[in-house]
Coordinates of N, CA and C in Angstrom, one line a residue:
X90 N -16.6 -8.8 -14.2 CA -15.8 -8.0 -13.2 C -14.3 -8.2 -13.3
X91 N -13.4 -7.1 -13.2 CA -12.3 -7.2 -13.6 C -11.6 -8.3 -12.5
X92 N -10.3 -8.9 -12.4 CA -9.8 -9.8 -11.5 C -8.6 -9.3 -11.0
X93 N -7.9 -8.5 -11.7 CA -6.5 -7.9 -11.7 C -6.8 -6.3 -12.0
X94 N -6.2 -5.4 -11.1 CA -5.9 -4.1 -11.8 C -4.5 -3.6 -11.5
X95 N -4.1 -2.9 -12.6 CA -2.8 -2.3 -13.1 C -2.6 -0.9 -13.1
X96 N -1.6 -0.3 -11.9 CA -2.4 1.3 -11.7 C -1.8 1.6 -12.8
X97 N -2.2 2.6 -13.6 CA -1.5 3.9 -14.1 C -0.5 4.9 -13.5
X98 N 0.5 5.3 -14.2 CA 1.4 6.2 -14.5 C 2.4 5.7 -12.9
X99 N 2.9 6.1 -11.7 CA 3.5 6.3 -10.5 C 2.5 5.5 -9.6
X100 N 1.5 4.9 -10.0 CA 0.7 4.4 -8.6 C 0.7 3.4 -8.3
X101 N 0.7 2.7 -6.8 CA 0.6 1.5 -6.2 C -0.6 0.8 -5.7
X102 N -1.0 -0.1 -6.0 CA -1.6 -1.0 -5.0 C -1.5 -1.7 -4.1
X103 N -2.1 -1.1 -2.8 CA -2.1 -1.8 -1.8 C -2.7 -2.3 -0.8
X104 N -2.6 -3.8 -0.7 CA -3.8 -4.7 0.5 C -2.7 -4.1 1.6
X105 N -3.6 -3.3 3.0 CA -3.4 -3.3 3.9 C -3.4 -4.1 4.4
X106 N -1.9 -3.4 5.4 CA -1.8 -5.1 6.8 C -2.8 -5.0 8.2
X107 N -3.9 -5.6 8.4 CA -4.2 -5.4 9.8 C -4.2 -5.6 11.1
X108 N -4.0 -4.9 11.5 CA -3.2 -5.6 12.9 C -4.1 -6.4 13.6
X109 N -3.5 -7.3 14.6 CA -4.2 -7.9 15.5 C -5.5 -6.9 16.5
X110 N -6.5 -7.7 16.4 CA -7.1 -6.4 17.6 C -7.4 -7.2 19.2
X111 N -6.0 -8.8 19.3 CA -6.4 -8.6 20.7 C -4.7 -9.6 20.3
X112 N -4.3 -9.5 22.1 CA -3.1 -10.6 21.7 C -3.3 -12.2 21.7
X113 N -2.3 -12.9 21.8 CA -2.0 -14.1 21.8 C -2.8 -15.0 23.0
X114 N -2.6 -13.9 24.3 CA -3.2 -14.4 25.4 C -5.5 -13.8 25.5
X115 N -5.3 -13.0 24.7 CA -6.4 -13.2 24.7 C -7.2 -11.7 25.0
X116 N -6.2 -10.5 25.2 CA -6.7 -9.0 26.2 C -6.7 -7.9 24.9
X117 N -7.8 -7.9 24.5 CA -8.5 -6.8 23.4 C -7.4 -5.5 23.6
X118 N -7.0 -5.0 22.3 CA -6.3 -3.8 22.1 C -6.9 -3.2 21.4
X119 N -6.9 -1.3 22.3 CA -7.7 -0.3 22.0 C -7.4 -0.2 20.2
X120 N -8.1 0.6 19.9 CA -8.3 0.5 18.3 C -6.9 1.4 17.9
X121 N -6.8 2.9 18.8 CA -5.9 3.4 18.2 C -4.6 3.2 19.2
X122 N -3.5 2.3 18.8 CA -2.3 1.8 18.9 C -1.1 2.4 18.0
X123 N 0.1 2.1 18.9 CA 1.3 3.2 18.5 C 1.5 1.8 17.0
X124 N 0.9 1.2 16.4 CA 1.5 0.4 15.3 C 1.3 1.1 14.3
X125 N 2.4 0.6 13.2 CA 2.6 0.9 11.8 C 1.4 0.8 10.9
X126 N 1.1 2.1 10.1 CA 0.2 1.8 9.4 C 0.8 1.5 8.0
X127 N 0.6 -0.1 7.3 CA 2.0 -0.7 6.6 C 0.8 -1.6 5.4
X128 N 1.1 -2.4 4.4 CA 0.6 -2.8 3.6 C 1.6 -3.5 2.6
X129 N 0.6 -4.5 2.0 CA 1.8 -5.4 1.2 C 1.2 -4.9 -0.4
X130 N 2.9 -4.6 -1.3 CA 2.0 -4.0 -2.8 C 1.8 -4.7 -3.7
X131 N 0.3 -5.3 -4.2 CA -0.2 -5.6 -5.0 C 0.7 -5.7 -6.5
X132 N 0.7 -4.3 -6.9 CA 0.9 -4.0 -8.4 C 1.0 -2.7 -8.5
X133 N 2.3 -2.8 -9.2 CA 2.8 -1.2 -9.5 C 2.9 -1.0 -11.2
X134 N 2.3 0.9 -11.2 CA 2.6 1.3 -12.4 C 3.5 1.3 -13.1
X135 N 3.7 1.4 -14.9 CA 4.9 1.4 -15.4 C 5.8 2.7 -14.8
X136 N 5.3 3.7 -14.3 CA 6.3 5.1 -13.9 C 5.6 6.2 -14.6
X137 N 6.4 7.1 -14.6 CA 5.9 8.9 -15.0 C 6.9 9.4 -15.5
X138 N 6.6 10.4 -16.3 CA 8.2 11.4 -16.8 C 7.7 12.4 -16.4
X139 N 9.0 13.4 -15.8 CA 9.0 14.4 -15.4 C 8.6 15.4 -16.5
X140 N 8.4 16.8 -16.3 CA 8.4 18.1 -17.2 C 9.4 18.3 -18.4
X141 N 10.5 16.8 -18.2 CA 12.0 16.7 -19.2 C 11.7 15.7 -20.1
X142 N 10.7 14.9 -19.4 CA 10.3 13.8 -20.4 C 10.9 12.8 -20.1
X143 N 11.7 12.7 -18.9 CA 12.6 12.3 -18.5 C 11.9 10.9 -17.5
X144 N 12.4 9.8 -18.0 CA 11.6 8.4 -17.0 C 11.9 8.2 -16.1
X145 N 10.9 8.3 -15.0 CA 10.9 8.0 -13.5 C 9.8 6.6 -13.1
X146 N 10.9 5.7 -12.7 CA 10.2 4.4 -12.3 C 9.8 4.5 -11.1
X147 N 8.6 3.8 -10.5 CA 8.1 3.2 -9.4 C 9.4 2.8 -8.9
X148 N 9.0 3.7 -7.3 CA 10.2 3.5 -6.3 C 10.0 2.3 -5.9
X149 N 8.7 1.5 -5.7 CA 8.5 0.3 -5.2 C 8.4 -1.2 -6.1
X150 N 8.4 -2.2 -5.5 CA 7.9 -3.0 -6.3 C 6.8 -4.2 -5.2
X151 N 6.4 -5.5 -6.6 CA 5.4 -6.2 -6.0 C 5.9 -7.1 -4.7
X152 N 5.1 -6.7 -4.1 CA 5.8 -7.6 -2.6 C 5.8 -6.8 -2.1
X153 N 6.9 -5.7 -1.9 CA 7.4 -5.2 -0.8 C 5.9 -4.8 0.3
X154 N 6.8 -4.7 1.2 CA 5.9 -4.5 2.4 C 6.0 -2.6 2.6
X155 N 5.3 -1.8 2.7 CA 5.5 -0.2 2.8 C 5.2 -0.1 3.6
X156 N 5.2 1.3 4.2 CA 4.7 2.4 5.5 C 3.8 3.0 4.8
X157 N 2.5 3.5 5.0 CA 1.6 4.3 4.5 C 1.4 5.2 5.5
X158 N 0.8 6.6 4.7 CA 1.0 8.0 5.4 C -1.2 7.6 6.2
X159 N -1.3 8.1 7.5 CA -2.6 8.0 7.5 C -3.7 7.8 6.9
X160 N -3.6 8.9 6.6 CA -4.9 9.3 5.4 C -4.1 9.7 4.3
X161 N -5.4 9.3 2.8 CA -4.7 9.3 1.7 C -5.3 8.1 1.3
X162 N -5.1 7.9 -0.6 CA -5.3 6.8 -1.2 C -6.7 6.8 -1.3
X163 N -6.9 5.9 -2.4 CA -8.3 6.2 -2.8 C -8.3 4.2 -2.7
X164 N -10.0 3.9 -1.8 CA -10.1 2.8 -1.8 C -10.7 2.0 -3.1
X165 N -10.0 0.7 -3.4 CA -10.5 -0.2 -4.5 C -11.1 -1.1 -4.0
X166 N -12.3 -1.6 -4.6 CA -12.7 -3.3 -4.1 C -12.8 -4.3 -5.6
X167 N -12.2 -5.1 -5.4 CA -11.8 -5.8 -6.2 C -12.5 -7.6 -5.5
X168 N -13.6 -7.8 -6.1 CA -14.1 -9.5 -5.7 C -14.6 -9.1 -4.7
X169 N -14.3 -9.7 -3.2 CA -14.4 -9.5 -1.8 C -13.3 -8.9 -1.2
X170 N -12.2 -8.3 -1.7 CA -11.1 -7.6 -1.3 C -11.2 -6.4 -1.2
X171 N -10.7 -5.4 0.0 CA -10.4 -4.1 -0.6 C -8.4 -3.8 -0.6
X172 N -8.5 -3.1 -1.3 CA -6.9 -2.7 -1.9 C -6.8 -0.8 -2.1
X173 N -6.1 -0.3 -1.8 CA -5.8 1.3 -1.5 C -4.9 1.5 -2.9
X174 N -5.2 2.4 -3.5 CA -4.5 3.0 -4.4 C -3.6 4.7 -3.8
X175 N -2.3 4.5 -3.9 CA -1.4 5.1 -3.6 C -0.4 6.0 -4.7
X176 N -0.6 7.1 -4.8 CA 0.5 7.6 -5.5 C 2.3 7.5 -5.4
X177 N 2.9 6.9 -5.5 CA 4.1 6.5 -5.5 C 4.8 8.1 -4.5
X178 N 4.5 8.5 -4.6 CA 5.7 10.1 -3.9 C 5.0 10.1 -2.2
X179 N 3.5 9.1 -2.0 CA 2.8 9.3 -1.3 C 3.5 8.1 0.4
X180 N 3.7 6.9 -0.6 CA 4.1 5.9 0.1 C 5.5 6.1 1.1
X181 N 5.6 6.3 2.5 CA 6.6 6.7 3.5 C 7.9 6.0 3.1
X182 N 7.8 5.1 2.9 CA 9.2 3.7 2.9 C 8.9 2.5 2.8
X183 N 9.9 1.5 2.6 CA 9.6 -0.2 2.6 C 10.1 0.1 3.8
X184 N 9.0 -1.6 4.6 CA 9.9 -1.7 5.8 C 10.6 -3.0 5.7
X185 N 11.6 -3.4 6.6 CA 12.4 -5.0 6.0 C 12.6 -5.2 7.6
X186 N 12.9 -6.6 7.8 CA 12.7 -7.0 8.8 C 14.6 -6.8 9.8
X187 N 15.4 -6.8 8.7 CA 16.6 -6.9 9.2 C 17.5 -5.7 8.7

């Protein structure tokens, strides 16, 4: 079984972040909550060329933390992991903390 995957052309991999489902003190939060649906990226493709031939690199890279659009991505399981494959034009933003 493979250990590592490397998307092809513009695409990302990404382990979702999940949120807490109760707080610190202890009081269960409903499932759908105003939080970010966000994830940290795995591994990104070499890029894509446009209709010009023209080289367009991955907007993202490994690490960064993103915004993901709801729905979308196609799910990977990789070992006991699952990881979301993302088309690069799909991914909303990095988010940063400052």
């Amino acid at each position: 079984m493979a250990k590592r995957l490397i998307p092809a052309f513009s695409r990302v991999l990404v382990e979702k972040i999940i949120p807490p489902s109760k707080t610190n003190s202890g009081i269960l939060l409903p499932e759908k909550t105003s939080k970010l649906i966000s994830g940290k990226v795995v591994a990104v493709g070499p890029g894509a060329r446009d209709v010009n031939g023209k080289f367009i690199p991955v907007s993202v890279k490994e690490g960064d933390t993103v915004l993901l659009p709801e729905y979308g991505g196609a799910e990977v399981k990789l070992g006991d992991k699952k990881y979301h494959l993302y088309d690069d034009e799909s991914i909303l933003g990095t988010l940063h903390d400052h």
